[in-house]
mmCIF file of C-alpha atoms in Angstrom:
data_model
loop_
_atom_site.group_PDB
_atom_site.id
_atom_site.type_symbol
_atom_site.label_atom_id
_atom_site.label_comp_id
_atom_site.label_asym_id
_atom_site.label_seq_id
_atom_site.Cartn_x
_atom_site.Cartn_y
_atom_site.Cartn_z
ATOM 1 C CA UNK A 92 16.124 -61.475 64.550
ATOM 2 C CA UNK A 93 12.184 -60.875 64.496
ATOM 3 C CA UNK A 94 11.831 -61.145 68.167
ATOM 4 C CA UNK A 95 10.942 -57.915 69.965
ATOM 5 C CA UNK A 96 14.320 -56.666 71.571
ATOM 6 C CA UNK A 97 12.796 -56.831 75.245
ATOM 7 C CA UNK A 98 12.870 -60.391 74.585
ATOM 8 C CA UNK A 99 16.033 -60.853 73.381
ATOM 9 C CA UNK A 100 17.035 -61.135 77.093
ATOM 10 C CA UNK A 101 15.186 -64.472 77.676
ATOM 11 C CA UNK A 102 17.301 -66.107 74.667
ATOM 12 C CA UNK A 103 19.406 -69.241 76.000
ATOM 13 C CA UNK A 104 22.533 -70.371 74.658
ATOM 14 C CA UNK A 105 20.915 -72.846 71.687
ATOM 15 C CA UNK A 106 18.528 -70.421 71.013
ATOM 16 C CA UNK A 107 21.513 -67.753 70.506
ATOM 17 C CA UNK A 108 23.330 -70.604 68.076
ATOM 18 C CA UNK A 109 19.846 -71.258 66.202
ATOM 19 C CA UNK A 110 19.291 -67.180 65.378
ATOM 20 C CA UNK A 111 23.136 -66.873 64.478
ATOM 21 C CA UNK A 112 22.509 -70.268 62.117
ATOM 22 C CA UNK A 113 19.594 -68.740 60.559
ATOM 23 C CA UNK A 114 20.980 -65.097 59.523
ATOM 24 C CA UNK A 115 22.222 -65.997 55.979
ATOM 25 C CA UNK A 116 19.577 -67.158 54.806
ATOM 26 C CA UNK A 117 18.330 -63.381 54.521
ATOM 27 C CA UNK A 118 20.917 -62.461 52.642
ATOM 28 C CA UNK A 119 22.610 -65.473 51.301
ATOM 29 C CA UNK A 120 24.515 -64.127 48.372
ATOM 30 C CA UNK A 121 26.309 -61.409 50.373
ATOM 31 C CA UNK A 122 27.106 -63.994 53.262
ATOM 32 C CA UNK A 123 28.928 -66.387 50.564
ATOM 33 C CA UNK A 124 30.935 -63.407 48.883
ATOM 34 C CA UNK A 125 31.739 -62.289 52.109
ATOM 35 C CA UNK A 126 32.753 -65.582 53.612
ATOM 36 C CA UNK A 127 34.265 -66.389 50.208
ATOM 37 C CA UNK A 128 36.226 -63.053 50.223
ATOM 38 C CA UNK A 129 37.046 -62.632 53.651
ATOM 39 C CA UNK A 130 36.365 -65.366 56.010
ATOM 40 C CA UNK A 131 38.049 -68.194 53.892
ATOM 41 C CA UNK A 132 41.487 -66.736 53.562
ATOM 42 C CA UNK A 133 41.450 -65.608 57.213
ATOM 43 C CA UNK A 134 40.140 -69.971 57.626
ATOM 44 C CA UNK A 135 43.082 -71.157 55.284
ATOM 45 C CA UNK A 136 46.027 -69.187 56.763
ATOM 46 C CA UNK A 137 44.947 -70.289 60.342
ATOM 47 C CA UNK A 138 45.526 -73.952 59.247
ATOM 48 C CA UNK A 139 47.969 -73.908 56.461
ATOM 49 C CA UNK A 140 50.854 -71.469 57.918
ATOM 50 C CA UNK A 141 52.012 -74.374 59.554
ATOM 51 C CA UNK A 142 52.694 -76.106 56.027
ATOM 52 C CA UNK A 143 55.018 -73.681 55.450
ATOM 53 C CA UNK A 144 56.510 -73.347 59.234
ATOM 54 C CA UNK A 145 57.229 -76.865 59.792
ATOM 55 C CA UNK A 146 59.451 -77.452 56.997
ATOM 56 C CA UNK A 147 61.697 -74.848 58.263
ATOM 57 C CA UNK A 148 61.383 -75.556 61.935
ATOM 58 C CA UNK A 149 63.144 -79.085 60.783
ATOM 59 C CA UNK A 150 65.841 -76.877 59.176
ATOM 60 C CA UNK A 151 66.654 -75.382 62.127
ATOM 61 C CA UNK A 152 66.097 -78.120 64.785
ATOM 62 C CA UNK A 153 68.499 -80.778 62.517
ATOM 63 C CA UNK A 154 71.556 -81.956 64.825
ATOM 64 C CA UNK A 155 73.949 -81.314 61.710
ATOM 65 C CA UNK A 156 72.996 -77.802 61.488
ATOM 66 C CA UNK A 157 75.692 -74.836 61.618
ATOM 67 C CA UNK A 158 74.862 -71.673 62.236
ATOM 68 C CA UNK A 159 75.773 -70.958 58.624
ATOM 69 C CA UNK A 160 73.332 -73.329 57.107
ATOM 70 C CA UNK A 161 70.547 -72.004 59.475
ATOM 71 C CA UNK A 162 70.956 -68.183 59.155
ATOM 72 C CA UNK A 163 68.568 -68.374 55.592
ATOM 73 C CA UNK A 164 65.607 -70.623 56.774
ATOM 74 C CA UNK A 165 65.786 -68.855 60.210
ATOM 75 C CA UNK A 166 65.322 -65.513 57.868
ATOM 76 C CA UNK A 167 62.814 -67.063 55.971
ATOM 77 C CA UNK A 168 60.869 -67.933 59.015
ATOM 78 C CA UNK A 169 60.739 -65.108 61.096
ATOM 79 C CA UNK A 170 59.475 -63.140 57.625
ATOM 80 C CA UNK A 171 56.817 -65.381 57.087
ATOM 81 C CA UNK A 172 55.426 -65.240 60.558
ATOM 82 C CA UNK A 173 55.789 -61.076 60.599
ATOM 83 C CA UNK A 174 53.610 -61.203 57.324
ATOM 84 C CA UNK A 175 51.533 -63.933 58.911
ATOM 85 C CA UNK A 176 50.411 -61.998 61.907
ATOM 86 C CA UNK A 177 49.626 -59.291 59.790
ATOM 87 C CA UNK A 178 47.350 -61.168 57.130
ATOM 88 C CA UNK A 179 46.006 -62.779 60.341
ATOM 89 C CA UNK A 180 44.935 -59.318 62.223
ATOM 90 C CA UNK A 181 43.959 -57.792 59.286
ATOM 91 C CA UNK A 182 41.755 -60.156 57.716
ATOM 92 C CA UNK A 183 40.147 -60.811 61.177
ATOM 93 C CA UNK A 184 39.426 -57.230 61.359
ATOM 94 C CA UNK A 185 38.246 -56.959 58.530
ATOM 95 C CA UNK A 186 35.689 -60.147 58.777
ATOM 96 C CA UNK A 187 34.434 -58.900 61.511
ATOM 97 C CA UNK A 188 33.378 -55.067 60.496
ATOM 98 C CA UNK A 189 31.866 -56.934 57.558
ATOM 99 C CA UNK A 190 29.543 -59.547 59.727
ATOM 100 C CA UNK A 191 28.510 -57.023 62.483
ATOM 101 C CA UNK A 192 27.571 -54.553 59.827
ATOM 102 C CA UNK A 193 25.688 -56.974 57.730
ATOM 103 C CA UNK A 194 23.783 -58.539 60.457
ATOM 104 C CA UNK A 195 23.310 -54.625 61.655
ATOM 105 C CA UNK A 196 21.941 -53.591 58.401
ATOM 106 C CA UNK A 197 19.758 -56.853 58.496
ATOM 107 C CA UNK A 198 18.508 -55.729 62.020
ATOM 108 C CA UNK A 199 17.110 -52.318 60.864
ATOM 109 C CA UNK A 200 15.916 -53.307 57.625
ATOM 110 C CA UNK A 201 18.660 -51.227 55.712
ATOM 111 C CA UNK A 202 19.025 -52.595 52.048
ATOM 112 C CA UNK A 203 22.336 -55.533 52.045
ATOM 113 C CA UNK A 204 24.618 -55.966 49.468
ATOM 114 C CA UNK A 205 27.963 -56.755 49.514
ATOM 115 C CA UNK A 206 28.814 -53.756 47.432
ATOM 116 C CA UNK A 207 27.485 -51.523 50.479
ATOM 117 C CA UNK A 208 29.125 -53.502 53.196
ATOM 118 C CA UNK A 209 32.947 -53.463 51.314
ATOM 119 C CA UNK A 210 32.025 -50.034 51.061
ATOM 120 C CA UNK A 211 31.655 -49.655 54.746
ATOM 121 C CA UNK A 212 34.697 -51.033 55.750
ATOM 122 C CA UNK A 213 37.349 -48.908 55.504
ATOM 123 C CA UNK A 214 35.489 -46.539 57.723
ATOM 124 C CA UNK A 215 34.673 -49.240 60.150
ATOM 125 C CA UNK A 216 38.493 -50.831 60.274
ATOM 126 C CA UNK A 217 39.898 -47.804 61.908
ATOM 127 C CA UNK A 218 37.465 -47.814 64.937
ATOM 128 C CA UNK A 219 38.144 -51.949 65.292
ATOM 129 C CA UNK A 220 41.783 -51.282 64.913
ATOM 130 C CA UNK A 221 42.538 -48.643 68.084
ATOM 131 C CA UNK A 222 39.930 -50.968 69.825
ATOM 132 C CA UNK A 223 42.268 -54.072 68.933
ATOM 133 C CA UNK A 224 45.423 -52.045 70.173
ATOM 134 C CA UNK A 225 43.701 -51.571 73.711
ATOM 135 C CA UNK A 226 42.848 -55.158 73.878
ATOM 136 C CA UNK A 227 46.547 -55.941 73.071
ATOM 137 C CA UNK A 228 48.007 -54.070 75.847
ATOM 138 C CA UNK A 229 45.725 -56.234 78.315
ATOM 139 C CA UNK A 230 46.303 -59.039 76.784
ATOM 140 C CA UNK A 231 50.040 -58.285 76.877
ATOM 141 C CA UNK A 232 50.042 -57.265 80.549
ATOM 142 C CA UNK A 233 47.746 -60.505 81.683
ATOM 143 C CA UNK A 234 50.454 -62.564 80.078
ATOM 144 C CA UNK A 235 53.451 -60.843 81.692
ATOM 145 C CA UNK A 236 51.717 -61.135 84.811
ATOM 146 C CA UNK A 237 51.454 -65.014 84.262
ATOM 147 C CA UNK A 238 55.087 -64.967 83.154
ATOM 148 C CA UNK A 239 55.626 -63.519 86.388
ATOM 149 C CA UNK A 240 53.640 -66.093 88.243
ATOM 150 C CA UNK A 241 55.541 -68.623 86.554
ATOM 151 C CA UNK A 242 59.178 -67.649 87.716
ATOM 152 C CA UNK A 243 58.009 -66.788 91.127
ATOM 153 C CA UNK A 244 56.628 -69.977 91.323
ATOM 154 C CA UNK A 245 58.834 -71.784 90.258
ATOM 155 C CA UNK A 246 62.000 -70.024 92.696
ATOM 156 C CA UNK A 247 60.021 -70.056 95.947
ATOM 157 C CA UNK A 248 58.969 -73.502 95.433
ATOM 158 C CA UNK A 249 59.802 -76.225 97.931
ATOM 159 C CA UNK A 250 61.117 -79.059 95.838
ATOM 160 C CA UNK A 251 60.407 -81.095 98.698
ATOM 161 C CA UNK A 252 56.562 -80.707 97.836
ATOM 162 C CA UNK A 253 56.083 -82.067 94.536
ATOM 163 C CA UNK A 254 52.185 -81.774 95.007
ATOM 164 C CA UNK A 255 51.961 -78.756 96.426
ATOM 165 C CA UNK A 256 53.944 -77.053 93.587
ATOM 166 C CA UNK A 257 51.841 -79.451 90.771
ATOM 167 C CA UNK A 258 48.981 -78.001 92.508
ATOM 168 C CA UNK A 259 50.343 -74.393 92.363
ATOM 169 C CA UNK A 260 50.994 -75.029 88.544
ATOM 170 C CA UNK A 261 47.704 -75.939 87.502
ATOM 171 C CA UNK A 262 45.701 -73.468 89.853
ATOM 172 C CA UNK A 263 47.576 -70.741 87.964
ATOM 173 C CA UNK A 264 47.071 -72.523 84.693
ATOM 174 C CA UNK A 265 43.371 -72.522 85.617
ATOM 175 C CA UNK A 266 43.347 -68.954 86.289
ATOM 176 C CA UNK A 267 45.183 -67.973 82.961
ATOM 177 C CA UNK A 268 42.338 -69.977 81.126
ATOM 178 C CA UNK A 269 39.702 -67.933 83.097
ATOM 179 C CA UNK A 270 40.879 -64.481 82.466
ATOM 180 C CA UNK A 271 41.885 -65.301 78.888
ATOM 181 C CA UNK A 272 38.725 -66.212 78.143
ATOM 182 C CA UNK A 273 37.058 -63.343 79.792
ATOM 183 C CA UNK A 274 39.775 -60.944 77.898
ATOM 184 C CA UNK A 275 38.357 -62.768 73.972
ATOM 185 C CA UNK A 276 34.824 -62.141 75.243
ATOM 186 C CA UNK A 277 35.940 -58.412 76.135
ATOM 187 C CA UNK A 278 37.114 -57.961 72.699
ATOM 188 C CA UNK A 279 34.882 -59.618 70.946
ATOM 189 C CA UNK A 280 32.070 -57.387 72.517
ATOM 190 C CA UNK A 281 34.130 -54.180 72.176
ATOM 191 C CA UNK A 282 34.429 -54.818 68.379
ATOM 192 C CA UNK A 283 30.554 -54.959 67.858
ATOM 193 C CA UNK A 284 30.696 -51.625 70.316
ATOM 194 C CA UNK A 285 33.055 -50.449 68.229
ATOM 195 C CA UNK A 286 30.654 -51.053 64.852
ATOM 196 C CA UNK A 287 27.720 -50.192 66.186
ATOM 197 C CA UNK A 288 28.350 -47.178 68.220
ATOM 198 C CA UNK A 289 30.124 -44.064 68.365
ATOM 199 C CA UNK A 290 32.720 -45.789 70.771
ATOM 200 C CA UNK A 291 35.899 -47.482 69.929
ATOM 201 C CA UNK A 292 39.102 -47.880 72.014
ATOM 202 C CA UNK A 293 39.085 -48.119 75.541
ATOM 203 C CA UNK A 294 35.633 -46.359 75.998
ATOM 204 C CA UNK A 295 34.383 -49.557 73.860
ATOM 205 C CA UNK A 296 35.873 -51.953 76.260
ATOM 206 C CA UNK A 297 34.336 -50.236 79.086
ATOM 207 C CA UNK A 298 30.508 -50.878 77.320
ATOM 208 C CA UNK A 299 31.591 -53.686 76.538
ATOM 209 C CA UNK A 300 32.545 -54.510 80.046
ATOM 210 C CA UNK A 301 29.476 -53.122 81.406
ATOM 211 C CA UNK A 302 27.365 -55.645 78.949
ATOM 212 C CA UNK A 303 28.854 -58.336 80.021
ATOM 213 C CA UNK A 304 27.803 -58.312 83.488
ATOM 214 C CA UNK A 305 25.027 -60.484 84.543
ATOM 215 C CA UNK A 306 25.655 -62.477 81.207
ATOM 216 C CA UNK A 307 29.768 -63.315 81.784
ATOM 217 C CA UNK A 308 28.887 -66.792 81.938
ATOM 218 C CA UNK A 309 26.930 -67.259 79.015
ATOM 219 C CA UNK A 310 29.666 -65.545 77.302
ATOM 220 C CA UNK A 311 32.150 -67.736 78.488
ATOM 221 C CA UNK A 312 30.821 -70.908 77.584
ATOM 222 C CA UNK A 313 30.329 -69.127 73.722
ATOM 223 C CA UNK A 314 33.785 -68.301 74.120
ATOM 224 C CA UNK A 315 35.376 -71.712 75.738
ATOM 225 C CA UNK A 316 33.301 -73.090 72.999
ATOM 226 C CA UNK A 317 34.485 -71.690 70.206
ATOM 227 C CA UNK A 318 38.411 -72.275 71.270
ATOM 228 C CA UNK A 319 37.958 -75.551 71.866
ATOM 229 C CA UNK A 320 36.754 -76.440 68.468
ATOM 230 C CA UNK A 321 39.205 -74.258 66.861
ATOM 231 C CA UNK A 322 41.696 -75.856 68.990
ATOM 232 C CA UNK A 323 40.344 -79.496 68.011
ATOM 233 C CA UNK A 324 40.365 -78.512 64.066
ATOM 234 C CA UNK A 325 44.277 -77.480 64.657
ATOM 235 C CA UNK A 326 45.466 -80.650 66.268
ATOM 236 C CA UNK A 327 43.362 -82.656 64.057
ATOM 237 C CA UNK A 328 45.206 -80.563 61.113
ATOM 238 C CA UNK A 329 48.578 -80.502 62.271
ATOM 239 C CA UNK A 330 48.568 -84.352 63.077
ATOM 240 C CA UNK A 331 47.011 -85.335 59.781
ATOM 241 C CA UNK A 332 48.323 -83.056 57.423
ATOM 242 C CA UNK A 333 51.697 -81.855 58.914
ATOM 243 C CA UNK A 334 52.789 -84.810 60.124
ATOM 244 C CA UNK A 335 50.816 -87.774 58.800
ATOM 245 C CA UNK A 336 53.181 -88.129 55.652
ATOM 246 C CA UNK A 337 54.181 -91.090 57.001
ATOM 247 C CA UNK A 338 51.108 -92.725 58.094
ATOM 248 C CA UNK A 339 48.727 -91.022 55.639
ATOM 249 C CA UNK A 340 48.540 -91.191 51.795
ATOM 250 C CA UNK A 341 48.985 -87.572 50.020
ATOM 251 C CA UNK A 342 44.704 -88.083 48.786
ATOM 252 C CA UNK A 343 43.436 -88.852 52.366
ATOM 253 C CA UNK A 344 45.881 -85.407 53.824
ATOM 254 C CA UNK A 345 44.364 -83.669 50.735
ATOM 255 C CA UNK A 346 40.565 -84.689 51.792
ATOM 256 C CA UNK A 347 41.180 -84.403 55.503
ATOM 257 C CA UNK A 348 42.926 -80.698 54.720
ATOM 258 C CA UNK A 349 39.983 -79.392 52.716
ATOM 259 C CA UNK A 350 37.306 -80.495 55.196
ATOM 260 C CA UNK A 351 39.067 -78.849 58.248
ATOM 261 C CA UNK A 352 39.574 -75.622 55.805
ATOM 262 C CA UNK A 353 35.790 -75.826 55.628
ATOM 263 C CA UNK A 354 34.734 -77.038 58.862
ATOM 264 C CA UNK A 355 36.806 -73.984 60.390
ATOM 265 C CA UNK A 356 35.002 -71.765 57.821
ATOM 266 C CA UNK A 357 31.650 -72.077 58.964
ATOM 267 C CA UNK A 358 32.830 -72.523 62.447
ATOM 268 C CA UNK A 359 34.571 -68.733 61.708
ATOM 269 C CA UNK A 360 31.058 -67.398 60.380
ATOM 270 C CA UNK A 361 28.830 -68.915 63.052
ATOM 271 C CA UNK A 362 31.233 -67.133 65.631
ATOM 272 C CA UNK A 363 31.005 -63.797 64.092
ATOM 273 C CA UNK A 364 26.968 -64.074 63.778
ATOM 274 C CA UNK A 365 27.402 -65.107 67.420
ATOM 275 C CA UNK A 366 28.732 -62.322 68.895
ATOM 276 C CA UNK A 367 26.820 -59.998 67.028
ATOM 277 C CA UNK A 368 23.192 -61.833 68.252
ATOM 278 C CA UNK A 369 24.934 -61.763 71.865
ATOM 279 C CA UNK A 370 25.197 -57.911 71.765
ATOM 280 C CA UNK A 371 21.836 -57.434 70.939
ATOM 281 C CA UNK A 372 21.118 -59.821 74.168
ATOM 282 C CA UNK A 373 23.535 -57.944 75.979
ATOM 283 C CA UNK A 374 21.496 -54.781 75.303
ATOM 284 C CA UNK A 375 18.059 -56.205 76.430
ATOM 285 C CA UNK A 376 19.522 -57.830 78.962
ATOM 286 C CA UNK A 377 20.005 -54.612 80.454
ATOM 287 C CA UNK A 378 17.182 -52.742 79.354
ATOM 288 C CA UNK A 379 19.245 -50.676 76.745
ATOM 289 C CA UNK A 380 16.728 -50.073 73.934
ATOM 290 C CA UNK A 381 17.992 -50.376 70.698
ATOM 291 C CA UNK A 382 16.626 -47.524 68.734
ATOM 292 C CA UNK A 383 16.424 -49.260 64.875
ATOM 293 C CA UNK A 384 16.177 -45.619 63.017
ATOM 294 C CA UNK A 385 18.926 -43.921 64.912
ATOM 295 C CA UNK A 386 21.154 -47.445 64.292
ATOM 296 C CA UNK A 387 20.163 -47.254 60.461
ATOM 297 C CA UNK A 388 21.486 -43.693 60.310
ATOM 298 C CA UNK A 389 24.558 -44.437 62.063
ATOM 299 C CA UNK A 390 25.024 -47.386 60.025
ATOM 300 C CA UNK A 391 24.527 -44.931 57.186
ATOM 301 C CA UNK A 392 26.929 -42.852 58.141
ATOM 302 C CA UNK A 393 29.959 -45.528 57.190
ATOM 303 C CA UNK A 394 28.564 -44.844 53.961
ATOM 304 C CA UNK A 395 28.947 -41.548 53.500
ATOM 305 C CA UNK A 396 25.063 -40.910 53.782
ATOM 306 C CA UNK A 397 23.878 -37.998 55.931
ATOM 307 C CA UNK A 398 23.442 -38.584 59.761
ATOM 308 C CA UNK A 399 20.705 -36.513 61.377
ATOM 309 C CA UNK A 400 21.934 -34.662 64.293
ATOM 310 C CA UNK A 401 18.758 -35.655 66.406
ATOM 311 C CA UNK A 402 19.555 -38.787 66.264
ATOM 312 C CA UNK A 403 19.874 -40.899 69.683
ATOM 313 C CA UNK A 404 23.452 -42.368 68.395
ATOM 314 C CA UNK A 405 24.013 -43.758 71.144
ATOM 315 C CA UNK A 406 20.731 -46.374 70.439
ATOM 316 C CA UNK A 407 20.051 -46.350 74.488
ATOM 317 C CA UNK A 408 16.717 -44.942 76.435
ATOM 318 C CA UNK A 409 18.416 -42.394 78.733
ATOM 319 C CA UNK A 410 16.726 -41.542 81.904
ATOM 320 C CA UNK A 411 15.987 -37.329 82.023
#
């Protein structure tokens, strides 16, 4: 990011894409151990669990099945998916302390390597981690409240209206989509906050909140974006792969597996630059300097390097 950061503001959506593209290349090795170590397991367990799933999911969903013969693969599944979810957090955590730092570091010049950014980490994952517990507990309220909307829906309709309760269904549907995908931008913002300054939990998603006004849309066609491709990879995965035994040879699943693997790797990595390029717009959008020495020491700090008190951690010009 050479541009001036009063500038960043005037950035457009392809120009966004086009600086998160280009942000390897300044440190390319560290980018490929880190999306080799990190962002590649995170990439295969997204698409491969369901190797593992479906096999019992016919166990259990056979007609001849007792509750006898079900009790193990029933076991094995719901231990697989406990363990699943918590690869799945983790490593996504993880990932993306990792990217926002290194693209940080890039940003004020401090030396990258991907000795100092695994070093960082640990430091970093605790911050991410309360944030990600916040963001839970909205996510699980938004979806109680659509449970909610569901039921009610569907025991005050008048069956004698078929359209009007179709038309009930999908405007809710609609909605859901909406404030889901405001919710992902939310966190995704709140976890740079989180990185980059002395915020984390619900005073992150309040920043992160504030950022995102004046630039929600923007964010949620990055957003919608990025879901739907994910979402495109999975079907094309799961209808291929899972189930195309019968209409696909075992090389053609094997060739079709490994290119979604790595189509949904650098799909992963491009997101993660993305959000971190969008804070920095975020910032100039609303005239929140970014002070580069007072982000290098605080970036220094998950290092175990000495922090000047003086420093303006919280990188913004304050009015006196």
């Amino acid at each position: 990011m050479d541009l001036p950061a009063e500038e960043l503001q005037f950035l457009t959506l392809t120009d966004i894409l086009k600086e998160s593209v280009s942000i390897p290349k300044y440190a390319s090795k560290t980018f490929y151990n880190l999306t080799l170590t990190l962002i590649f397991p995170l990439s295969f367990a997204i698409l491969a669990h369901s190797l593992f799933t479906h096999p019992l999911f016919s166990q259990l969903q056979n007609p001849a099945a007792t509750p006898s013969t079900t009790t193990h693969p029933l076991t094995l599944l719901l231990l697989f998916q406990f363990f699943y979810l918590i690869f799945l957090f983790a490593f996504s955590l993880l990932s993306t302390a990792a990217v926002v730092f290194t693209v940080a570091s890039l940003y004020t010049s401090k030396p990258v390597s991907f000795s100092s950014t695994m070093s960082a980490i640990p430091r970093v994952f605790k911050r991410l981690f309360i944030t990600f517990l916040y963001i839970s507990l909205l996510m699980i309220l938004y979806n109680l409240v659509f449970i909610f909307s569901l039921l009610l829906l569907i025991f005050a309709a008048d069956t004698n209206k078929p359209l009007l309760f179709l038309f009930s269904m999908i405007v809710i549907f609609v909605l859901f989509l909406v404030v889901h995908t405001y919710i992902t931008a939310l966190w995704h913002l709140a976890s740079v906050v989180s990185v980059l300054e002395p915020i984390y939990g619900f005073a992150a998603m309040k920043k992160s909140w504030e950022l995102l006004k004046g630039r929600t849309r923007m964010a949620a066609v990055l957003v919608f974006g990025y879901l739907s491709i994910c979402g495109v990879i999975n079907v094309v995965f799961a209808t291929v792969v899972v189930h195309g035994g019968e209409d696909y040879g075992v090389f053609v699943r094997i060739v079709v597996g490994g290119f979604l693997v790595g189509l949904l790797v650098i799909v992963n990595l491009v997101g993660l630059l993305t959000q971190s390029v969008f804070y920095y717009v975020c910032k100039s959008y609303h005239h929140q300097g970014i002070d580069k020495s007072a982000l290098h020491d605080h970036l220094g700090g998950y290092l175990g390097e000495y922090v000047p008190l003086k420093s303006s951690i919280q990188m913004e010009n304050l009015d006196v």
